[in-house]
Every structure is written in C-alpha cells, then in structure tokens.
PDB file of C-alpha atoms in Angstrom:
ATOM      1  CA  MET A1025      -8.620  53.115   9.356  1.00  0.00           C
ATOM      2  CA  GLY A1026      -8.960  52.415   5.879  1.00  0.00           C
ATOM      3  CA  PHE A1027      -6.430  51.872   2.802  1.00  0.00           C
ATOM      4  CA  LEU A1028      -6.815  54.641   0.411  1.00  0.00           C
ATOM      5  CA  VAL A1029      -7.407  53.265  -3.719  1.00  0.00           C
ATOM      6  CA  ASN A1030      -6.460  54.651  -6.585  1.00  0.00           C
ATOM      7  CA  GLY A1031      -7.142  55.212  -9.180  1.00  0.00           C
ATOM      8  CA  THR A1032      -6.553  51.636 -11.031  1.00  0.00           C
ATOM      9  CA  GLY A1033      -8.342  50.130  -8.258  1.00  0.00           C
ATOM     10  CA  HIS A1034      -4.626  48.869  -6.067  1.00  0.00           C
ATOM     11  CA  PRO A1035      -4.114  50.395  -3.210  1.00  0.00           C
ATOM     12  CA  THR A1036      -2.330  53.116  -2.542  1.00  0.00           C
ATOM     13  CA  PRO A1037       1.836  52.381  -1.981  1.00  0.00           C
ATOM     14  CA  GLY A1038       2.478  53.192   1.748  1.00  0.00           C
ATOM     15  CA  TYR A1039      -1.069  51.781   3.214  1.00  0.00           C
ATOM     16  CA  GLN A1040      -1.986  48.720   4.631  1.00  0.00           C
ATOM     17  CA  SER A1041      -4.431  47.271   2.708  1.00  0.00           C
ATOM     18  CA  TYR A1042      -6.760  44.021   4.856  1.00  0.00           C
ATOM     19  CA  GLU A1043      -7.399  42.259   2.054  1.00  0.00           C
ATOM     20  CA  ARG A1044      -7.112  38.545   2.948  1.00  0.00           C
ATOM     21  CA  PRO A1045      -3.859  37.278   1.856  1.00  0.00           C
ATOM     22  CA  PRO A1046      -3.838  33.986  -1.265  1.00  0.00           C
ATOM     23  CA  GLU A1047      -4.362  30.559   0.625  1.00  0.00           C
ATOM     24  CA  PRO A1048      -1.640  28.846   0.815  1.00  0.00           C
ATOM     25  CA  ASP A1049      -0.339  26.948  -2.025  1.00  0.00           C
ATOM     26  CA  ARG A1050      -1.282  22.814  -1.027  1.00  0.00           C
ATOM     27  CA  SER A1051      -0.786  20.745  -4.146  1.00  0.00           C
ATOM     28  CA  GLY A1052       2.957  20.281  -2.836  1.00  0.00           C
ATOM     29  CA  SER A1053       1.602  18.730   0.470  1.00  0.00           C
ATOM     30  CA  ASN A1054      -1.462  17.226  -1.390  1.00  0.00           C
ATOM     31  CA  ALA A1055       1.245  15.723  -3.710  1.00  0.00           C
ATOM     32  CA  ARG A1056       3.669  14.148  -0.823  1.00  0.00           C
ATOM     33  CA  THR A1057       0.399  12.745   0.885  1.00  0.00           C
ATOM     34  CA  ALA A1058      -0.074  10.840  -2.010  1.00  0.00           C
ATOM     35  CA  ARG A1059       3.589   9.072  -2.292  1.00  0.00           C
ATOM     36  CA  ARG A1060       2.975   8.001   1.360  1.00  0.00           C
ATOM     37  CA  THR A1061      -0.145   6.505   0.415  1.00  0.00           C
ATOM     38  CA  ALA A1062       0.982   5.197  -2.856  1.00  0.00           C
ATOM     39  CA  LEU A1063       4.092   3.411  -0.280  1.00  0.00           C
ATOM     40  CA  THR A1064       1.758   2.038   2.231  1.00  0.00           C
ATOM     41  CA  ILE A1065      -0.550   0.064   0.135  1.00  0.00           C
ATOM     42  CA  SER A1066       2.619  -1.287  -1.913  1.00  0.00           C
ATOM     43  CA  THR A1067       4.574  -1.865   2.042  1.00  0.00           C
ATOM     44  CA  ILE A1068       1.314  -4.158   2.566  1.00  0.00           C
ATOM     45  CA  ALA A1069       1.747  -5.443  -0.788  1.00  0.00           C
ATOM     46  CA  ASP A1070       4.963  -6.856  -0.306  1.00  0.00           C
ATOM     47  CA  VAL A1071       4.700  -7.582   2.912  1.00  0.00           C
ATOM     48  CA  ALA A1072       1.322  -9.809   2.367  1.00  0.00           C
ATOM     49  CA  ALA A1073       3.568 -12.147  -1.118  1.00  0.00           C
ATOM     50  CA  GLY A1074       6.706 -12.114   1.209  1.00  0.00           C
ATOM     51  CA  PHE A1075       4.714 -13.595   4.077  1.00  0.00           C
ATOM     52  CA  LEU A1076       3.356 -16.668   1.902  1.00  0.00           C
ATOM     53  CA  GLY A1077       6.622 -16.670  -0.071  1.00  0.00           C
ATOM     54  CA  LEU A1078       7.891 -16.995   2.997  1.00  0.00           C
ATOM     55  CA  TRP A1079       5.499 -19.854   3.643  1.00  0.00           C
ATOM     56  CA  ILE A1080       6.531 -21.487   0.686  1.00  0.00           C
ATOM     57  CA  VAL A1081       9.371 -21.775   1.299  1.00  0.00           C
ATOM     58  CA  LEU A1082       9.671 -23.038   3.912  1.00  0.00           C
ATOM     59  CA  TYR A1083       7.291 -26.143   3.149  1.00  0.00           C
ATOM     60  CA  LEU A1084       9.607 -26.467   0.171  1.00  0.00           C
ATOM     61  CA  LEU A1085      12.564 -27.097   3.082  1.00  0.00           C
ATOM     62  CA  GLU A1086      10.820 -28.703   5.529  1.00  0.00           C
ATOM     63  CA  ALA A1087      10.700 -26.490   8.201  1.00  0.00           C
ATOM     64  CA  ASN A1088       9.932 -28.112  11.405  1.00  0.00           C
ATOM     65  CA  GLY A1089       6.078 -27.093  12.356  1.00  0.00           C
ATOM     66  CA  ALA A1090       6.162 -27.406  16.289  1.00  0.00           C
ATOM     67  CA  ASN A1091       8.406 -23.599  16.133  1.00  0.00           C
ATOM     68  CA  PRO A1092       6.616 -21.176  16.876  1.00  0.00           C
ATOM     69  CA  PHE A1093       7.525 -18.614  13.843  1.00  0.00           C
ATOM     70  CA  VAL A1094       7.134 -21.383  10.911  1.00  0.00           C
ATOM     71  CA  SER A1095       3.442 -21.702  12.699  1.00  0.00           C
ATOM     72  CA  PHE A1096       2.960 -18.284  13.192  1.00  0.00           C
ATOM     73  CA  VAL A1097       3.602 -16.949   8.868  1.00  0.00           C
ATOM     74  CA  HIS A1098       2.202 -20.665   8.474  1.00  0.00           C
ATOM     75  CA  SER A1099      -1.016 -19.214   9.977  1.00  0.00           C
ATOM     76  CA  VAL A1100      -0.527 -15.524   8.559  1.00  0.00           C
ATOM     77  CA  ALA A1101      -0.005 -17.014   5.348  1.00  0.00           C
ATOM     78  CA  ASP A1102      -3.339 -19.392   6.223  1.00  0.00           C
ATOM     79  CA  TRP A1103      -5.247 -16.690   6.285  1.00  0.00           C
ATOM     80  CA  LEU A1104      -4.097 -13.627   3.284  1.00  0.00           C
ATOM     81  CA  SER A1105      -4.275 -16.946   1.246  1.00  0.00           C
ATOM     82  CA  GLY A1106      -7.855 -17.954   2.744  1.00  0.00           C
ATOM     83  CA  TRP A1107      -9.944 -17.313   0.005  1.00  0.00           C
ATOM     84  CA  ALA A1108      -7.872 -18.843  -2.266  1.00  0.00           C
ATOM     85  CA  GLN A1109      -7.524 -22.059  -0.451  1.00  0.00           C
ATOM     86  CA  ASP A1110      -8.085 -25.189  -2.601  1.00  0.00           C
ATOM     87  CA  ILE A1111      -8.723 -23.089  -6.294  1.00  0.00           C
ATOM     88  CA  PHE A1112      -5.733 -25.899  -7.185  1.00  0.00           C
ATOM     89  CA  THR A1113      -5.829 -29.524  -5.995  1.00  0.00           C
ATOM     90  CA  MET A1114      -3.613 -31.391  -8.252  1.00  0.00           C
ATOM     91  CA  ASP A1115      -2.366 -34.729  -6.896  1.00  0.00           C
ATOM     92  CA  THR A1116       1.827 -32.931  -5.598  1.00  0.00           C
ATOM     93  CA  GLU A1117       1.583 -31.430  -2.613  1.00  0.00           C
ATOM     94  CA  PHE A1118       4.432 -29.313  -3.162  1.00  0.00           C
ATOM     95  CA  LEU A1119       3.475 -28.120  -6.385  1.00  0.00           C
ATOM     96  CA  ARG A1120      -0.706 -27.808  -5.023  1.00  0.00           C
ATOM     97  CA  ILE A1121       1.755 -25.575  -2.048  1.00  0.00           C
ATOM     98  CA  ILE A1122       3.280 -23.425  -4.446  1.00  0.00           C
ATOM     99  CA  LEU A1123       0.099 -22.356  -7.100  1.00  0.00           C
ATOM    100  CA  ASN A1124      -2.569 -22.162  -4.112  1.00  0.00           C
ATOM    101  CA  TYR A1125      -0.174 -19.615  -2.102  1.00  0.00           C
ATOM    102  CA  GLY A1126       1.929 -18.519  -4.965  1.00  0.00           C
ATOM    103  CA  LEU A1127      -1.239 -17.214  -7.106  1.00  0.00           C
ATOM    104  CA  PRO A1128      -2.392 -14.206  -3.673  1.00  0.00           C
ATOM    105  CA  ALA A1129       0.785 -13.138  -3.353  1.00  0.00           C
ATOM    106  CA  LEU A1130       0.862 -12.281  -7.370  1.00  0.00           C
ATOM    107  CA  ILE A1131      -2.146 -10.927  -6.938  1.00  0.00           C
ATOM    108  CA  TYR A1132      -0.873  -8.956  -4.203  1.00  0.00           C
ATOM    109  CA  LEU A1133       1.732  -7.812  -5.660  1.00  0.00           C
ATOM    110  CA  ALA A1134      -0.232  -6.862  -8.790  1.00  0.00           C
ATOM    111  CA  VAL A1135      -3.047  -5.063  -7.533  1.00  0.00           C
ATOM    112  CA  GLY A1136      -1.041  -3.043  -4.750  1.00  0.00           C
ATOM    113  CA  HIS A1137       1.731  -1.653  -6.877  1.00  0.00           C
ATOM    114  CA  GLY A1138      -1.168  -1.052  -9.276  1.00  0.00           C
ATOM    115  CA  ILE A1139      -2.456   0.974  -7.079  1.00  0.00           C
ATOM    116  CA  ALA A1140       0.008   2.155  -5.486  1.00  0.00           C
ATOM    117  CA  ALA A1141       1.297   3.210  -9.311  1.00  0.00           C
ATOM    118  CA  ARG A1142      -2.423   5.424  -9.573  1.00  0.00           C
ATOM    119  CA  ILE A1143      -2.443   6.844  -6.769  1.00  0.00           C
ATOM    120  CA  ASN A1144       1.103   8.493  -7.530  1.00  0.00           C
ATOM    121  CA  ARG A1145       0.074   9.466 -11.123  1.00  0.00           C
ATOM    122  CA  ALA A1146      -3.267  10.641  -9.890  1.00  0.00           C
TER     123      ALA A1146
END
C-alpha cells in the first residue's frame, strides 16, 4: 500500500508516507568533537611545556640527577627540546638551560593553544 497525494503534493492526512526521514543534525556532534580535539591539543601542549618547565625548576634547585624521577624528567625534556638544543650558547649554565628549554616550552604553548583556538572557531 502506498500513500495518496492530495492536490498540494503532500501526503493526505491519515496515510503513512514512506519518504526518508530527514538526516539528523550533526552540527552539535561536530562542535563537541572539535572542542574535544582542541582540548586534547592544548592539553598535550601544556604537558610538554610542563615537563620543560619542571626540568628548568629541578635544574635551578640543583635536584639530584641520580634520582629516577629527576632523570626521567630530564630525558623527557631533552627529547622535547632536542630541536632547540644549543640555540643559545652562553657561558652561564643556568641562563643557557633557561633559554634552551624555556623557548621550546613557550613555542609548544603558543602553537598548541593557537591550533586549539583555530579548531574551536571552525
């Protein structure tokens, strides 16, 4: 059994129409996905900058390099800032550490949060 169409082109009331239902609105779902992606990116940037900042603090406080935690933080910071090592070659060790680890931390924060903001706007 089909459906009857009245003179207006719409199904006659009382008869079932077999047309497809409208597609669900996924704009809310896309917005949630974009927010989650932006949050993930900014969180990764924050964690990377956090490791770099933590290593700077541990170095300045002369933390025990033989300690496993200090060693782990140092190795992660070295890996994260490998591309920026020895950009600055000062004679003062503490200033060299601050700049060679601080610059990548600032770049990670700026780029990560910039990308996240761009995703949230889209």
